[in-house]
Every structure is written in structure tokens, then in C-alpha cells.
C-alpha positions as MATLAB code, in Angstrom:
seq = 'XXXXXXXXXXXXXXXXXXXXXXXXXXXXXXXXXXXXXXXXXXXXXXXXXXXXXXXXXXXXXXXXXXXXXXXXXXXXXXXXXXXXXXXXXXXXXXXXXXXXXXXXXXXXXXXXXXXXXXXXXXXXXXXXXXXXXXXXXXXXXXXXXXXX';
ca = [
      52.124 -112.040  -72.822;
      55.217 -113.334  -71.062;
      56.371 -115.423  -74.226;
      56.526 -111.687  -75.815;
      59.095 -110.552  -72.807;
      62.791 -110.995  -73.163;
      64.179 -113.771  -70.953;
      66.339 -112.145  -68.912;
      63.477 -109.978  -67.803;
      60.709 -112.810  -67.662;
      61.038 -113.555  -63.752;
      57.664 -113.992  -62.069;
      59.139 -113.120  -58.311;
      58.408 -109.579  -58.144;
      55.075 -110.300  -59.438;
      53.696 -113.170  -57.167;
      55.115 -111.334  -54.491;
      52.979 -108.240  -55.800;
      49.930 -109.965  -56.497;
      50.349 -112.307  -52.692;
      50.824 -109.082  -50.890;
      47.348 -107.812  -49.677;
      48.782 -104.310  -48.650;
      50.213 -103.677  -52.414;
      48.001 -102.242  -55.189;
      50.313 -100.314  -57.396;
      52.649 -102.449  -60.397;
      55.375 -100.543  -62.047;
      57.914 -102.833  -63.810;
      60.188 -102.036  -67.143;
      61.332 -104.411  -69.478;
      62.035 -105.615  -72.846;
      59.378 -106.912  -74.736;
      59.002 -108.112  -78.314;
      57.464 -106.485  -81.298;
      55.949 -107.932  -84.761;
      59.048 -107.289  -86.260;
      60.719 -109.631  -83.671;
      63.009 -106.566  -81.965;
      62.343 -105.629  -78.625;
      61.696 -102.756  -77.070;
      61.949 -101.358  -73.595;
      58.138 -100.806  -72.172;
      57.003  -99.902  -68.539;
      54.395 -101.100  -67.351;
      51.744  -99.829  -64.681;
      48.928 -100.692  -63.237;
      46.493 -100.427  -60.584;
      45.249 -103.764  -58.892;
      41.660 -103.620  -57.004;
      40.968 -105.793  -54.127;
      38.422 -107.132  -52.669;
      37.690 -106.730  -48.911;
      39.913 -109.375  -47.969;
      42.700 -108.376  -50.188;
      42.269 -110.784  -53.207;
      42.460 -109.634  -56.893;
      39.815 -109.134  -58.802;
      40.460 -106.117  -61.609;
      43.857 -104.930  -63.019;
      44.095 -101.472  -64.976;
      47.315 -100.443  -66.279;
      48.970  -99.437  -69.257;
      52.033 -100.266  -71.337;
      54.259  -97.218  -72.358;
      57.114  -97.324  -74.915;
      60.193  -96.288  -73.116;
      63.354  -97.320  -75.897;
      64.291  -93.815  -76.557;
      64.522  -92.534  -72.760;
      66.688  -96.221  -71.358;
      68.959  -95.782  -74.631;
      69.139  -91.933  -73.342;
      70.102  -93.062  -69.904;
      72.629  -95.705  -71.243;
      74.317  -93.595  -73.781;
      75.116  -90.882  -70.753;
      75.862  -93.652  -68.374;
      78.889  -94.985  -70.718;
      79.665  -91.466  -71.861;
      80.533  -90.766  -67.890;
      82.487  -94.366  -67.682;
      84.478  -93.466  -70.778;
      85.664  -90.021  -69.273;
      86.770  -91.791  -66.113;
      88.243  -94.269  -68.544;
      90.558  -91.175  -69.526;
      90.859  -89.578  -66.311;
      93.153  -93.319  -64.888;
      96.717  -93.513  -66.051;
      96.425  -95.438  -68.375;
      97.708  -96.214  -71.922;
      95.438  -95.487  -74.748;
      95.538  -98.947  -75.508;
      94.103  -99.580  -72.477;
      91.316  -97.603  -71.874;
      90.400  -98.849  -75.540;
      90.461 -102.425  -74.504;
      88.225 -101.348  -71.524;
      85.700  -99.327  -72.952;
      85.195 -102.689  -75.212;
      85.156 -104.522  -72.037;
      82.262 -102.019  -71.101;
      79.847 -102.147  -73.862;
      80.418 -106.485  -73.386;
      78.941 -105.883  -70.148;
      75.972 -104.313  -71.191;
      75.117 -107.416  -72.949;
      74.008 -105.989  -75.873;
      76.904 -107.466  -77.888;
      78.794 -110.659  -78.742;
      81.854 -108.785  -80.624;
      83.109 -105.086  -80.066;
      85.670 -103.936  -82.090;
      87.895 -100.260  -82.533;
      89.122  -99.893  -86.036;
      90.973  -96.909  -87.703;
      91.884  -95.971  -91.328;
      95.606  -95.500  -92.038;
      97.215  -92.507  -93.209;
      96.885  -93.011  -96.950;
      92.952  -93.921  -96.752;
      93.798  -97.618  -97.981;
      93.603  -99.914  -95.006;
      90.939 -100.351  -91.731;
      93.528 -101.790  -88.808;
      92.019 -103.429  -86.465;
      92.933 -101.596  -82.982;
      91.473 -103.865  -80.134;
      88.470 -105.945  -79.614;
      86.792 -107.907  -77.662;
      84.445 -111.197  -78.134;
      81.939 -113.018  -75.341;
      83.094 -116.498  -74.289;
      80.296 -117.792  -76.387;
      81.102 -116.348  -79.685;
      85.246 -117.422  -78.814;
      85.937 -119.356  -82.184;
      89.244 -117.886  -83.110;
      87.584 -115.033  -85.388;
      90.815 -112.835  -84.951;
      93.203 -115.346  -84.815;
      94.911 -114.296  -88.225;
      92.650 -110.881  -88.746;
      94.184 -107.796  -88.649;
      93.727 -105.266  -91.598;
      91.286 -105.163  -94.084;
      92.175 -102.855  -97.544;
];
């Protein structure tokens, strides 16, 4: 089971604390975990531990819900509300580009994020801004610029 949860969400602390804790009987955790097709989804989890008189496990019922649609919901409105206070600052439009890039880095989602627009006569993407994780910093867009 935990070789099916993403890394970054795979910590055991909450949960040995949970299960050490006598006076606790209700899990609820959310995280990603992997499906057969090797994507993850966001799932929460919930569950009911029973104790025995002196507080030590001995049955676990839960369930394990799909919850994708409702976190990319939440995450969609959350940077919808950063990019409007993006435009509210005084800043040029180049800016706020180059921070809204900055943004979606932070969500760690991505390794590149890029703004492109078509010129005037249809012919040409220019690149605008972008922006590239430490990691993935191999001079991608050293000499890249337009694309017709």
C-alpha cells in the first residue's frame, strides 16, 4: 500500500502518532496515490480504528474515496484568486507573467512553464516568459525564442 503513495505524501508520522495514541480512533488523511495506469490520483482516506480495553489496535474500517476532481477544483480557484492579486500590484505585464509562472513552479506540478503568443499575421508562436526548476536548468532557452 505505501509503495502505491506518492513520496512526498508517504510520511509515517501522523500515522504512528495515530495508531500510539490510545485516546484517537478516527484516521482521515488525503493524498496522492498511484493507479494501474501509473498516474496518481488524489484519495482520502478514513477510517475507524477499534481498541481494545487498554487502547491497543485490533480492527481498522475505513474507506478510500477518489477526491482528483474536488483538490484540482480547489487549486484551480486558489491560483485564479493569486492571479487577480497578481493584477491588482503595480506591476508590468511582464511581470505578473513571470510570476504567475513562478506560481504554478511552486505547486510542483511542473518542471517548465511557459507563456507563448501568436503574432499578428498567424505565422510565428513568441515565446513571452518562462520559467524552468533548478533541476531541469540545461540551457533549453538559451537560443529559443520563436517557433514558425
Amino acid at each position: 500500500f505505501e509503495d502505491l503513495m506518492h513520496p512526498s505524501d508517504n510520511t509515517n508520522t501522523d500515522w504512528d502518532f495515530f495508531i500510539n495514541n490510545s485516546k484517537l480512533n478516527r484516521w482521515e488523511k488525503e493524498f496522492r496515490f498511484k493507479k494501474s495506469d501509473h498516474k496518481y490520483a488524489w484519495v482520502q482516506e478514513i477510517a475507524y480504528l477499534i481498541r481494545d480495553e487498554k487502547g491497543k489496535p485490533i480492527r481498522m474500517i475505513g474507506l478510500l474515496r477518489d477526491c482528483t476532481e474536488n483538490r484540482a477544483l480547489q487549486y484551480q480557484k486558489q491560483i485564479q484568486n493569486k492571479i487577480s492579486e497578481l493584477f491588482k500590484e503595480p506591476l508590468k505585464l511582464s511581470e505578473i507573467l513571470k510570476k504567475i509562472l513562478e506560481e504554478f513552479m511552486r505547486s510542483g506540478q511542473f518542471i517548465i512553464s511557459e507563456i507563448w503568443l501568436k503574432n499578428i499575421e498567424g505565422n510565428q508562436l513568441n515565446l513571452i516568459t518562462f520559467n524552468e526548476s533548478q533541476e531541469n536548468n540545461n540551457n533549453f532557452y538559451k537560443n529559443f525564442k520563436t517557433y514558425s
